[in-house]
Amino acid sequence: MELLKQRILTDGRCLGGGILKVDSFLNHQIDPKLMESIGREFVCRFGDVRVDKVLTVEASGIAPALMVASLLGVDLLFAKKKQPSTIEAPLSARITSFTKGCECDMCVSGNFLKQGERVLFIDDFLANGSVALGILDIVSQAGAEVVGMGFVVEKSFQSGAALLAERGVRVESLARIASLDNCQILFAE
Ligand code: 5GP
């Protein structure tokens, strides 16, 4: 997605350790017009798939995922990274946070993820795939099905994309980054 790639080049910063900082439009401050374009692009790319629910993970996945859910006219469910004591019928998976370097139990309430539902997962970044694999686990615990996964930014030099391909998951990434070496942003195509 050219508009997104240009914005990454203009406003993105490499933090070292393979981390891209895009907090002026995605991870802290949010550009609603860009989110709308991102939502439309995902809806176009997954146009051939029937979706019952959009799923994401807090916090930065919520903005793009909400746009997609709104355009598709379905509910958005977001996984929590800390299990609230009040959650009913919890479904959870242990994940490793790429940016924080710690482990946590990501969870959703089984009240909102039903057997047979067709789920589209949308997130801000795909890195080593810990969150995405956790989502596959949680959705399968519910007896639901992941029909696709969409990422605003895929860091193709990390292992997540290959892990999802091995599992036969359909992935659509709007900007694919081949390298952040020497703090240079290099796109895969
Ligand atoms: P994974 O589970 O694929 O290793 O990492 C995905 C999660 O880590 C995303 O939900 C995102 O929040 C965070 N993440 C991974 N890489 C980056 C990055 O380069 N920049 C930012 N801002 N977040 C990242």
mmCIF file of C-alpha atoms and ligand atoms in Angstrom:
data_model
loop_
_atom_site.group_PDB
_atom_site.id
_atom_site.type_symbol
_atom_site.label_atom_id
_atom_site.label_comp_id
_atom_site.label_asym_id
_atom_site.label_seq_id
_atom_site.Cartn_x
_atom_site.Cartn_y
_atom_site.Cartn_z
ATOM 1 C CA MET A 1 0.000 0.000 0.000
ATOM 2 C CA GLU A 2 1.887 3.003 -1.360
ATOM 3 C CA LEU A 3 0.303 5.641 0.913
ATOM 4 C CA LEU A 4 1.324 3.654 3.997
ATOM 5 C CA LYS A 5 4.838 2.991 2.753
ATOM 6 C CA GLN A 6 5.368 6.695 2.082
ATOM 7 C CA ARG A 7 4.121 7.549 5.580
ATOM 8 C CA ILE A 8 6.486 4.968 7.113
ATOM 9 C CA LEU A 9 9.391 6.504 5.204
ATOM 10 C CA THR A 10 8.399 10.033 6.263
ATOM 11 C CA ASP A 11 7.506 9.422 9.925
ATOM 12 C CA GLY A 12 8.936 6.002 10.886
ATOM 13 C CA ARG A 13 12.058 5.688 13.007
ATOM 14 C CA CYS A 14 14.243 2.648 13.618
ATOM 15 C CA LEU A 15 14.961 2.061 17.276
ATOM 16 C CA GLY A 16 17.561 -0.657 16.802
ATOM 17 C CA GLY A 17 16.927 -4.320 17.634
ATOM 18 C CA GLY A 18 14.602 -4.558 14.641
ATOM 19 C CA ILE A 19 11.967 -2.230 16.097
ATOM 20 C CA LEU A 20 10.188 0.334 13.942
ATOM 21 C CA LYS A 21 8.620 3.259 15.765
ATOM 22 C CA VAL A 22 5.493 4.637 14.100
ATOM 23 C CA ASP A 23 3.906 6.314 17.075
ATOM 24 C CA SER A 24 2.975 9.516 15.224
ATOM 25 C CA PHE A 25 0.210 7.743 13.239
ATOM 26 C CA LEU A 26 -0.342 4.185 14.568
ATOM 27 C CA ASN A 27 1.112 3.266 17.959
ATOM 28 C CA HIS A 28 0.401 6.362 20.058
ATOM 29 C CA GLN A 29 -1.112 9.226 18.082
ATOM 30 C CA ILE A 30 -3.519 7.863 15.435
ATOM 31 C CA ASP A 31 -4.226 9.299 11.980
ATOM 32 C CA PRO A 32 -7.920 8.492 11.409
ATOM 33 C CA LYS A 33 -7.828 9.198 7.650
ATOM 34 C CA LEU A 34 -4.905 6.816 7.188
ATOM 35 C CA MET A 35 -6.711 4.222 9.368
ATOM 36 C CA GLU A 36 -9.752 4.555 7.101
ATOM 37 C CA SER A 37 -7.600 3.914 4.008
ATOM 38 C CA ILE A 38 -5.977 0.955 5.768
ATOM 39 C CA GLY A 39 -9.421 -0.433 6.636
ATOM 40 C CA ARG A 40 -10.569 -0.123 3.004
ATOM 41 C CA GLU A 41 -7.427 -1.826 1.731
ATOM 42 C CA PHE A 42 -7.912 -4.815 4.071
ATOM 43 C CA VAL A 43 -11.598 -5.094 3.112
ATOM 44 C CA CYS A 44 -10.588 -5.077 -0.565
ATOM 45 C CA ARG A 45 -7.874 -7.728 -0.076
ATOM 46 C CA PHE A 46 -10.166 -10.022 1.932
ATOM 47 C CA GLY A 47 -13.147 -9.262 -0.308
ATOM 48 C CA ASP A 48 -13.558 -12.929 -1.269
ATOM 49 C CA VAL A 49 -13.823 -14.147 2.343
ATOM 50 C CA ARG A 50 -16.948 -14.339 4.512
ATOM 51 C CA VAL A 51 -16.196 -12.842 7.928
ATOM 52 C CA ASP A 52 -18.387 -13.098 11.038
ATOM 53 C CA LYS A 53 -16.098 -11.233 13.436
ATOM 54 C CA VAL A 54 -12.919 -9.163 13.429
ATOM 55 C CA LEU A 55 -10.420 -9.999 16.170
ATOM 56 C CA THR A 56 -7.400 -7.985 17.281
ATOM 57 C CA VAL A 57 -5.231 -7.508 20.334
ATOM 58 C CA GLU A 58 -4.984 -4.422 22.550
ATOM 59 C CA ALA A 59 -3.903 -1.743 22.171
ATOM 60 C CA SER A 60 -2.482 -0.793 18.779
ATOM 61 C CA GLY A 61 -4.454 -3.290 16.720
ATOM 62 C CA ILE A 62 -7.763 -1.735 17.745
ATOM 63 C CA ALA A 63 -7.697 1.333 15.451
ATOM 64 C CA PRO A 64 -7.143 -0.460 12.112
ATOM 65 C CA ALA A 65 -9.299 -3.433 13.180
ATOM 66 C CA LEU A 66 -12.213 -1.174 14.120
ATOM 67 C CA MET A 67 -12.142 0.374 10.635
ATOM 68 C CA VAL A 68 -12.288 -3.094 9.074
ATOM 69 C CA ALA A 69 -15.112 -4.242 11.370
ATOM 70 C CA SER A 70 -17.094 -1.083 10.684
ATOM 71 C CA LEU A 71 -16.723 -1.440 6.897
ATOM 72 C CA LEU A 72 -17.697 -5.141 7.073
ATOM 73 C CA GLY A 73 -20.596 -4.428 9.439
ATOM 74 C CA VAL A 74 -19.459 -6.998 12.017
ATOM 75 C CA ASP A 75 -18.358 -6.817 15.656
ATOM 76 C CA LEU A 76 -14.780 -6.246 16.717
ATOM 77 C CA LEU A 77 -13.381 -8.316 19.595
ATOM 78 C CA PHE A 78 -10.006 -7.451 21.092
ATOM 79 C CA ALA A 79 -7.850 -9.826 23.093
ATOM 80 C CA LYS A 80 -6.565 -8.489 26.403
ATOM 81 C CA LYS A 81 -2.962 -8.851 27.421
ATOM 82 C CA LYS A 82 -3.828 -9.070 31.110
ATOM 83 C CA GLN A 83 -6.628 -11.347 32.279
ATOM 84 C CA PRO A 84 -9.234 -9.322 34.232
ATOM 85 C CA SER A 85 -10.658 -11.125 37.280
ATOM 86 C CA THR A 86 -14.165 -10.412 35.961
ATOM 87 C CA ILE A 87 -13.745 -12.156 32.603
ATOM 88 C CA GLU A 88 -16.259 -14.942 31.909
ATOM 89 C CA ALA A 89 -15.379 -18.220 30.155
ATOM 90 C CA PRO A 90 -11.774 -17.161 29.534
ATOM 91 C CA LEU A 91 -9.786 -18.572 26.630
ATOM 92 C CA SER A 92 -6.085 -17.799 26.835
ATOM 93 C CA ALA A 93 -2.664 -18.363 25.324
ATOM 94 C CA ARG A 94 0.807 -17.465 26.584
ATOM 95 C CA ILE A 95 2.644 -15.011 24.348
ATOM 96 C CA THR A 96 6.005 -13.275 24.363
ATOM 97 C CA SER A 97 5.863 -9.541 23.808
ATOM 98 C CA PHE A 98 8.351 -8.581 21.110
ATOM 99 C CA THR A 99 8.704 -4.958 22.195
ATOM 100 C CA LYS A 100 8.516 -5.491 25.992
ATOM 101 C CA GLY A 101 10.415 -8.799 26.047
ATOM 102 C CA CYS A 102 8.114 -10.325 28.690
ATOM 103 C CA GLU A 103 5.559 -13.143 28.697
ATOM 104 C CA CYS A 104 1.875 -12.652 29.326
ATOM 105 C CA ASP A 105 -1.398 -14.534 29.022
ATOM 106 C CA MET A 106 -3.455 -13.053 26.222
ATOM 107 C CA CYS A 107 -7.161 -13.758 26.689
ATOM 108 C CA VAL A 108 -10.667 -13.279 25.355
ATOM 109 C CA SER A 109 -14.018 -14.252 26.796
ATOM 110 C CA GLY A 110 -15.516 -17.359 25.236
ATOM 111 C CA ASN A 111 -18.857 -15.538 25.482
ATOM 112 C CA PHE A 112 -17.809 -13.511 22.440
ATOM 113 C CA LEU A 113 -16.084 -16.154 20.337
ATOM 114 C CA LYS A 114 -18.433 -18.900 19.270
ATOM 115 C CA GLN A 115 -18.017 -22.306 17.684
ATOM 116 C CA GLY A 116 -18.094 -22.090 13.886
ATOM 117 C CA GLU A 117 -17.485 -18.316 13.702
ATOM 118 C CA ARG A 118 -15.290 -17.126 10.842
ATOM 119 C CA VAL A 119 -12.714 -14.778 12.274
ATOM 120 C CA LEU A 120 -10.499 -12.201 10.546
ATOM 121 C CA PHE A 121 -7.508 -11.202 12.689
ATOM 122 C CA ILE A 122 -6.048 -7.697 12.170
ATOM 123 C CA ASP A 123 -2.980 -6.335 13.967
ATOM 124 C CA ASP A 124 -0.472 -3.508 13.677
ATOM 125 C CA PHE A 125 2.742 -5.569 13.346
ATOM 126 C CA LEU A 126 3.816 -9.108 12.497
ATOM 127 C CA ALA A 127 7.282 -9.833 13.910
ATOM 128 C CA ASN A 128 8.098 -13.307 15.297
ATOM 129 C CA GLY A 129 4.476 -14.374 15.252
ATOM 130 C CA SER A 130 3.965 -15.035 18.970
ATOM 131 C CA VAL A 131 0.717 -13.024 19.088
ATOM 132 C CA ALA A 132 -0.553 -14.531 15.818
ATOM 133 C CA LEU A 133 0.141 -18.116 16.978
ATOM 134 C CA GLY A 134 -1.556 -17.329 20.301
ATOM 135 C CA ILE A 135 -4.591 -16.094 18.391
ATOM 136 C CA LEU A 136 -4.722 -19.318 16.327
ATOM 137 C CA ASP A 137 -4.651 -21.263 19.624
ATOM 138 C CA ILE A 138 -7.428 -19.190 21.241
ATOM 139 C CA VAL A 139 -9.671 -19.308 18.156
ATOM 140 C CA SER A 140 -9.260 -23.079 17.924
ATOM 141 C CA GLN A 141 -10.089 -23.438 21.657
ATOM 142 C CA ALA A 142 -13.393 -21.702 20.824
ATOM 143 C CA GLY A 143 -14.057 -24.066 17.914
ATOM 144 C CA ALA A 144 -14.003 -21.046 15.589
ATOM 145 C CA GLU A 145 -11.916 -20.573 12.438
ATOM 146 C CA VAL A 146 -9.318 -17.984 11.399
ATOM 147 C CA VAL A 147 -10.130 -17.134 7.770
ATOM 148 C CA GLY A 148 -7.254 -14.688 7.391
ATOM 149 C CA MET A 149 -4.759 -12.463 9.135
ATOM 150 C CA GLY A 150 -4.019 -8.888 8.104
ATOM 151 C CA PHE A 151 -1.062 -6.861 9.332
ATOM 152 C CA VAL A 152 -0.458 -3.164 8.786
ATOM 153 C CA VAL A 153 3.302 -3.791 8.871
ATOM 154 C CA GLU A 154 5.020 -7.147 8.365
ATOM 155 C CA LYS A 155 8.699 -7.335 9.236
ATOM 156 C CA SER A 156 9.549 -10.058 6.735
ATOM 157 C CA PHE A 157 13.058 -10.502 8.145
ATOM 158 C CA GLN A 158 11.560 -12.006 11.316
ATOM 159 C CA SER A 159 10.069 -15.472 11.642
ATOM 160 C CA GLY A 160 6.307 -14.769 11.925
ATOM 161 C CA ALA A 161 5.427 -14.748 8.217
ATOM 162 C CA ALA A 162 7.115 -18.125 7.610
ATOM 163 C CA LEU A 163 5.453 -19.677 10.688
ATOM 164 C CA LEU A 164 2.013 -18.602 9.471
ATOM 165 C CA ALA A 165 2.740 -19.816 5.918
ATOM 166 C CA GLU A 166 3.736 -23.243 7.353
ATOM 167 C CA ARG A 167 0.345 -23.406 9.045
ATOM 168 C CA GLY A 168 -1.446 -22.497 5.817
ATOM 169 C CA VAL A 169 -2.789 -19.203 7.164
ATOM 170 C CA ARG A 170 -3.775 -16.606 4.584
ATOM 171 C CA VAL A 171 -1.821 -13.440 5.381
ATOM 172 C CA GLU A 172 -2.201 -9.977 3.852
ATOM 173 C CA SER A 173 0.358 -7.361 4.899
ATOM 174 C CA LEU A 174 0.023 -3.758 3.718
ATOM 175 C CA ALA A 175 3.718 -2.880 4.067
ATOM 176 C CA ARG A 176 6.391 -5.577 4.077
ATOM 177 C CA ILE A 177 9.758 -4.563 5.451
ATOM 178 C CA ALA A 178 12.745 -6.594 4.267
ATOM 179 C CA SER A 179 15.328 -4.972 6.515
ATOM 180 C CA LEU A 180 15.891 -2.323 9.166
ATOM 181 C CA ASP A 181 19.658 -2.842 9.132
ATOM 182 C CA ASN A 182 21.747 0.276 9.780
ATOM 183 C CA CYS A 183 18.490 2.077 10.621
ATOM 184 C CA GLN A 184 17.515 2.054 6.928
ATOM 185 C CA ILE A 185 13.931 1.110 6.117
ATOM 186 C CA LEU A 186 13.985 -1.250 3.147
ATOM 187 C CA PHE A 187 10.684 -2.588 1.770
ATOM 188 C CA ALA A 188 10.331 -6.142 0.458
ATOM 189 C CA GLU A 189 8.646 -4.932 -2.750
HETATM 190 P P1 5GP B 1 5.078 -10.850 17.320
HETATM 191 O O1 5GP B 1 4.134 -11.493 18.285
HETATM 192 O O2 5GP B 1 4.706 -11.103 15.879
HETATM 193 O O3 5GP B 1 6.518 -11.178 17.602
HETATM 194 O O4 5GP B 1 4.979 -9.288 17.544
HETATM 195 C C1 5GP B 1 3.784 -8.622 17.235
HETATM 196 C C2 5GP B 1 3.412 -7.600 18.270
HETATM 197 O O5 5GP B 1 4.565 -6.927 18.778
HETATM 198 C C3 5GP B 1 2.520 -6.555 17.655
HETATM 199 O O6 5GP B 1 1.218 -6.725 18.198
HETATM 200 C C4 5GP B 1 3.127 -5.227 18.035
HETATM 201 O O7 5GP B 1 2.376 -4.658 19.071
HETATM 202 C C5 5GP B 1 4.506 -5.534 18.565
HETATM 203 N N1 5GP B 1 5.593 -5.214 17.607
HETATM 204 C C6 5GP B 1 6.406 -6.096 16.976
HETATM 205 N N2 5GP B 1 7.344 -5.474 16.266
HETATM 206 C C7 5GP B 1 7.118 -4.154 16.421
HETATM 207 C C8 5GP B 1 7.801 -2.972 15.923
HETATM 208 O O8 5GP B 1 8.787 -3.010 15.178
HETATM 209 N N3 5GP B 1 7.280 -1.772 16.307
HETATM 210 C C9 5GP B 1 6.197 -1.674 17.125
HETATM 211 N N4 5GP B 1 5.763 -0.448 17.427
HETATM 212 N N5 5GP B 1 5.544 -2.757 17.622
HETATM 213 C C10 5GP B 1 6.009 -3.984 17.280
#
